[in-house]
Amino acid sequence: MEDMNVDLLFHHGGKWTLKPHLLYDERYCVRHVEANWMKRFRTGEMKKLMWWAAWCTYEEDFKDQLNALGALSEEAAKDLVKFPPQKWCRTYFDTVCKNQMVDNNFTESFNSWILVPRGKPILKMLEEIRVKLMNRLRKKEKEAETWNIHYKHSPKCMELFIAYSKIANLCKLEFNGDLGFEVSEGEDRHIVNIVEKCDSRSWQLTGIPCPHAIKALRYKNIEPRDEISWWYTKEAYLKTYEAKLLPMRGEQFWQVLPEHAMDPPDLVKTVGRPKFKRDREKNAAIKRAGEWSHSRKGTKMTCSKCGSQAHNAR
């Protein structure tokens, strides 16, 4: 299966857009935007600037990254914005959903997780996936119940919060005497209103106080941890596991009504050996012996014994 087959995009009328059955507030997967865009522009510097643009949380930073990309190639910058930035750049994401993800790694990892069952007949595939999910949900719920009782938020959330707190220690603050603060982080300066608002938008996007907000909240003697969104709490996490997958009896107990009986599909044998691996992009890395590496195509092979390129060790 190719990457584009699991994407949210399709090509119609000369431009990329969302599949018709999806709502228009869905986000594009930047990984697949990159794959399509880099078919024409294959440089590491352009790729880096494209990802930096996707990670920007406010418009001025996004335009700076776009201008830097345009300095390398004006055509590349124009081609990138053909993919609507409102769909793949954090700058334009809605702040109602406390999630700043720009890729579709969740789906990709799930597909990899069910790779073995996917190669089996439909009923066996569905049964194995159901059992795997049932066990995973139970395991994750049990893990959440062991979270540190001194922190009511998830460990991943606290990791990010602690990292932000360390950055906040390096920030400088100016106060207007009311609710407004100027917080400087290096050469950047942002305005913070302690009523859950920072003009960097990071606080609004994630629901976790950013370094600028943490600095302002500390100044007002407000515990920054108390301002973390409820969606990161242990209570909210456990609510996702309230609905359980129910056990099922064996196949011999299943009742099949005559009108619902189905014949197996016609067996179509294709030429050659069956293919199981998905088609990868030309510049995609593959995993060998637990390490990510690129193809050996185009490299010069040498003998490991004498170092000659005329032959190999075999």
Coordinates of C-alpha atoms in Angstrom, one line a residue:
M1 CA 0.0 0.0 0.0
E2 CA 1.4 3.4 -0.9
D3 CA 1.5 6.3 1.6
M4 CA -1.0 8.3 -0.4
N5 CA -3.6 5.6 0.0
V6 CA -3.9 6.3 3.7
D7 CA -3.8 10.0 3.4
L8 CA -6.7 12.5 3.7
L9 CA -5.9 14.1 0.3
F10 CA -7.0 13.4 -3.2
H11 CA -6.2 15.2 -6.5
H12 CA -9.1 16.8 -8.2
G13 CA -9.3 19.7 -10.7
G14 CA -5.6 20.4 -10.5
K15 CA -5.3 20.8 -6.8
W16 CA -5.1 18.7 -3.6
T17 CA -8.2 18.8 -1.4
L18 CA -9.9 16.7 1.3
K19 CA -11.8 13.6 0.4
P20 CA -15.5 14.5 0.1
H21 CA -16.7 12.4 3.0
L22 CA -14.5 14.2 5.5
L23 CA -15.4 17.4 7.3
Y24 CA -13.5 20.5 6.3
D25 CA -12.0 21.1 9.7
E26 CA -9.9 18.0 9.3
R27 CA -6.1 18.5 9.2
Y28 CA -3.7 17.4 6.6
C29 CA -0.9 15.0 7.5
V30 CA 2.3 17.1 7.0
R31 CA 4.3 13.9 6.4
H32 CA 2.2 13.3 3.3
V33 CA 2.2 17.0 2.3
E34 CA 6.0 16.7 2.4
A35 CA 6.0 13.5 0.3
N36 CA 4.0 15.2 -2.4
W37 CA 5.8 18.5 -2.3
M38 CA 9.3 17.0 -2.3
K39 CA 8.7 15.1 -5.5
R40 CA 9.9 18.3 -7.1
F41 CA 12.1 19.9 -4.4
R42 CA 14.5 17.4 -2.9
T43 CA 16.9 19.3 -0.6
G44 CA 17.4 18.8 3.1
E45 CA 17.4 22.6 3.8
M46 CA 14.0 23.0 2.1
K47 CA 12.6 20.0 4.0
K48 CA 13.8 21.5 7.3
L49 CA 12.2 24.9 6.5
M50 CA 8.9 23.2 5.5
W51 CA 8.7 21.4 8.8
W52 CA 9.6 24.5 10.8
A53 CA 6.8 26.3 9.0
A54 CA 4.4 23.6 9.9
W55 CA 5.4 23.8 13.6
C56 CA 5.0 27.6 13.8
T57 CA 2.3 28.6 16.3
Y58 CA 1.9 32.3 15.2
E59 CA 1.5 33.9 11.8
E60 CA 4.6 36.1 11.9
D61 CA 6.9 33.1 12.5
F62 CA 5.2 31.1 9.7
K63 CA 5.8 34.0 7.2
D64 CA 9.5 34.2 8.3
Q65 CA 10.0 30.5 7.6
L66 CA 8.1 30.9 4.2
N67 CA 10.3 33.8 3.3
A68 CA 13.4 31.8 4.2
L69 CA 12.2 29.0 2.0
G70 CA 11.5 31.6 -0.8
A71 CA 15.0 32.8 -0.6
L72 CA 16.2 29.3 -1.5
S73 CA 13.5 28.8 -4.2
E74 CA 10.6 31.1 -4.9
E75 CA 8.9 28.3 -6.9
A76 CA 9.2 25.9 -3.9
A77 CA 7.5 28.4 -1.6
K78 CA 4.7 29.1 -4.0
D79 CA 4.2 25.3 -4.6
L80 CA 4.0 24.7 -0.8
V81 CA 1.2 27.1 -0.1
K82 CA -0.9 25.4 -2.8
F83 CA -1.6 23.0 0.1
P84 CA -3.8 25.3 2.3
P85 CA -1.7 26.3 5.4
Q86 CA -4.9 26.4 7.4
K87 CA -5.0 22.6 7.1
W88 CA -1.4 21.7 8.0
C89 CA 0.2 24.6 9.9
R90 CA -0.3 25.1 13.7
T91 CA -0.6 28.8 13.1
Y92 CA -4.1 28.4 11.8
F93 CA -5.3 25.4 13.9
D94 CA -8.4 25.8 15.9
T95 CA -7.7 26.1 19.7
V96 CA -10.9 24.2 20.7
C97 CA -9.1 20.9 20.2
K98 CA -6.2 20.8 22.6
N99 CA -3.9 19.0 20.2
Q100 CA -1.2 20.4 18.0
M101 CA -0.3 17.3 16.1
V102 CA 0.6 17.9 12.4
D103 CA 1.1 14.3 11.3
N104 CA -0.9 11.1 11.1
N105 CA 1.5 8.9 13.0
F106 CA -1.3 7.4 15.1
T107 CA -2.9 5.8 12.1
E108 CA 0.4 4.7 10.7
S109 CA 1.6 3.1 13.9
F110 CA -1.8 1.4 14.3
N111 CA -1.6 -0.1 10.8
S112 CA 1.9 -1.4 11.7
W113 CA 0.6 -2.8 14.9
I114 CA -2.1 -4.9 13.2
L115 CA 0.2 -5.9 10.3
V116 CA 0.1 -9.7 11.1
P117 CA -3.7 -10.0 11.4
R118 CA -4.2 -7.9 8.2
G119 CA -2.7 -10.7 6.1
K120 CA -5.4 -13.2 7.3
P121 CA -8.9 -14.0 6.0
I122 CA -11.5 -11.3 7.0
L123 CA -13.1 -13.1 10.0
K124 CA -9.8 -14.2 11.5
M125 CA -8.4 -10.7 10.9
L126 CA -11.3 -9.0 12.7
E127 CA -11.2 -11.4 15.6
E128 CA -7.4 -11.0 16.1
I129 CA -7.7 -7.2 16.0
R130 CA -10.6 -7.3 18.4
V131 CA -8.6 -9.4 20.9
K132 CA -5.5 -7.2 20.5
L133 CA -7.5 -4.1 21.1
M134 CA -9.3 -5.6 24.1
N135 CA -5.9 -6.5 25.7
R136 CA -4.4 -3.1 24.9
L137 CA -7.3 -1.1 26.3
R138 CA -7.1 -3.1 29.6
K139 CA -3.3 -2.7 29.7
K140 CA -3.5 1.1 29.2
E141 CA -6.2 1.6 31.7
K142 CA -4.2 -0.4 34.3
E143 CA -1.1 1.8 33.5
A144 CA -3.1 5.0 34.0
E145 CA -4.3 3.8 37.4
T146 CA -0.7 3.6 38.6
W147 CA 0.1 7.3 37.7
N148 CA 1.8 9.3 40.4
I149 CA -0.9 10.4 42.9
H150 CA 0.9 13.7 43.4
Y151 CA 0.3 14.7 39.8
K152 CA -3.2 14.6 38.4
H153 CA -2.0 14.9 34.9
S154 CA -0.5 12.4 32.4
P155 CA 3.2 11.7 32.5
K156 CA 3.7 12.9 28.9
C157 CA 1.9 16.1 29.8
M158 CA 4.2 16.6 32.8
E159 CA 7.3 16.0 30.7
L160 CA 6.3 18.8 28.4
F161 CA 5.3 21.1 31.4
I162 CA 8.7 20.5 33.1
A163 CA 10.5 21.3 29.9
Y164 CA 8.5 24.5 29.6
S165 CA 9.2 25.4 33.2
K166 CA 13.0 25.2 32.6
I167 CA 12.7 27.5 29.6
A168 CA 10.6 29.9 31.8
N169 CA 13.5 30.2 34.2
L170 CA 15.5 31.9 31.4
C171 CA 12.7 34.3 30.4
K172 CA 12.5 38.0 31.4
L173 CA 9.2 39.7 32.4
E174 CA 7.7 43.1 32.4
F175 CA 4.3 43.8 34.1
N176 CA 1.8 46.5 33.4
G177 CA 0.1 46.3 36.9
D178 CA -3.1 44.6 35.7
L179 CA -3.3 41.3 33.8
G180 CA -0.8 42.1 30.9
F181 CA 2.8 40.9 30.8
E182 CA 5.6 41.3 28.3
V183 CA 7.7 38.1 28.5
S184 CA 11.0 38.0 26.6
E185 CA 12.6 34.7 25.5
G186 CA 15.9 35.5 23.9
E187 CA 15.2 38.0 21.1
D188 CA 11.5 37.1 21.0
R189 CA 9.0 39.0 23.1
H190 CA 5.4 37.9 23.7
I191 CA 2.3 39.4 25.4
V192 CA 0.7 37.2 28.0
N193 CA -2.8 37.6 29.6
I194 CA -3.0 35.3 32.5
V195 CA -6.6 34.5 31.6
E196 CA -5.4 31.6 29.4
K197 CA -4.0 33.7 26.6
C198 CA -0.5 34.1 25.1
D199 CA 0.1 35.7 21.7
S200 CA 2.4 32.8 20.8
R201 CA -0.8 30.6 20.8
S202 CA 1.1 27.6 22.2
W203 CA -0.9 27.8 25.5
Q204 CA -4.2 28.0 23.6
L205 CA -3.3 25.2 21.2
T206 CA -2.1 22.6 23.7
G207 CA -3.9 23.6 26.9
I208 CA -0.5 23.5 28.7
P209 CA 0.9 26.8 29.9
C210 CA 3.8 27.8 27.6
P211 CA 7.1 29.2 29.1
H212 CA 5.8 32.8 28.8
A213 CA 2.6 31.9 30.6
I214 CA 4.4 30.0 33.3
K215 CA 6.7 33.1 33.9
A216 CA 3.6 35.4 34.2
L217 CA 1.7 33.0 36.4
R218 CA 4.6 32.6 38.8
Y219 CA 4.8 36.4 39.1
K220 CA 1.2 36.5 40.2
N221 CA 1.8 33.6 42.7
I222 CA -0.5 31.3 40.7
E223 CA 0.5 27.6 40.4
P224 CA 1.0 27.1 36.7
R225 CA 0.2 23.4 37.0
D226 CA -3.3 24.2 38.0
E227 CA -3.8 26.0 34.7
I228 CA -3.2 22.8 32.6
S229 CA -6.3 21.7 30.7
W230 CA -8.6 19.1 32.2
W231 CA -8.2 17.0 29.1
Y232 CA -4.7 15.9 30.4
T233 CA -6.0 14.7 33.8
K234 CA -6.1 11.1 34.9
E235 CA -9.9 11.5 35.2
A236 CA -10.2 12.4 31.5
Y237 CA -7.8 9.7 30.4
L238 CA -9.7 7.0 32.3
K239 CA -13.0 8.1 30.8
T240 CA -11.8 6.9 27.4
Y241 CA -11.6 3.4 28.8
E242 CA -15.0 3.3 30.4
A243 CA -16.6 1.5 27.5
K244 CA -15.2 -2.0 27.4
L245 CA -14.9 -4.4 24.4
L246 CA -17.1 -7.4 25.4
P247 CA -15.9 -11.0 25.2
M248 CA -17.3 -13.2 22.4
R249 CA -18.0 -16.9 22.2
G250 CA -16.2 -19.1 19.7
E251 CA -17.1 -19.3 16.0
Q252 CA -19.1 -22.5 16.5
F253 CA -21.7 -20.6 18.5
W254 CA -22.3 -17.9 15.9
Q255 CA -25.7 -18.0 14.3
V256 CA -25.8 -17.3 10.6
L257 CA -29.2 -16.7 9.1
P258 CA -29.8 -18.1 5.7
E259 CA -30.5 -14.7 4.2
H260 CA -27.2 -13.5 5.6
A261 CA -25.0 -16.4 4.4
M262 CA -22.2 -15.4 2.0
D263 CA -20.2 -17.3 -0.5
P264 CA -16.4 -16.8 -0.4
P265 CA -15.1 -14.4 -3.1
D266 CA -13.7 -15.8 -6.3
L267 CA -10.1 -16.7 -6.0
V268 CA -8.0 -14.6 -8.4
K269 CA -4.4 -15.7 -8.8
T270 CA -2.1 -12.9 -9.9
V271 CA 1.2 -13.4 -11.8
G272 CA 4.3 -13.7 -9.6
R273 CA 4.9 -14.0 -5.9
P274 CA 2.4 -12.2 -3.6
K275 CA 3.6 -8.8 -2.5
F276 CA 3.2 -7.8 1.2
K277 CA 5.4 -4.8 1.6
R278 CA 4.1 -1.4 0.8
D279 CA 5.6 0.8 -1.9
R280 CA 7.9 3.3 -0.3
E281 CA 9.0 6.7 -1.7
K282 CA 12.4 7.0 -3.3
N283 CA 13.9 8.9 -0.4
A284 CA 12.2 7.0 2.4
A285 CA 14.4 5.3 4.9
I286 CA 13.9 1.6 5.6
K287 CA 14.7 -0.4 8.8
R288 CA 17.4 -3.0 8.8
A289 CA 18.5 -4.8 12.0
G290 CA 16.7 -2.3 14.2
E291 CA 18.3 0.8 12.6
W292 CA 17.0 3.2 10.0
S293 CA 19.1 3.4 6.9
H294 CA 18.8 4.4 3.2
S295 CA 19.0 2.1 0.2
R296 CA 22.4 0.9 -0.9
K297 CA 21.6 1.8 -4.5
G298 CA 24.4 4.0 -6.0
T299 CA 27.0 3.2 -3.3
K300 CA 30.3 1.6 -4.1
M301 CA 30.8 -1.8 -2.5
T302 CA 34.2 -2.8 -1.3
C303 CA 35.8 -6.1 0.0
S304 CA 35.8 -6.2 3.8
K305 CA 39.0 -8.1 3.7
C306 CA 41.3 -6.2 1.3
G307 CA 39.3 -3.0 0.7
S308 CA 39.2 -3.4 -3.1
Q309 CA 36.2 -2.3 -5.1
A310 CA 36.7 -4.9 -7.8
H311 CA 35.0 -7.6 -5.7
N312 CA 33.4 -8.3 -2.4
A313 CA 34.3 -10.7 0.4
R314 CA 32.3 -13.5 -1.1

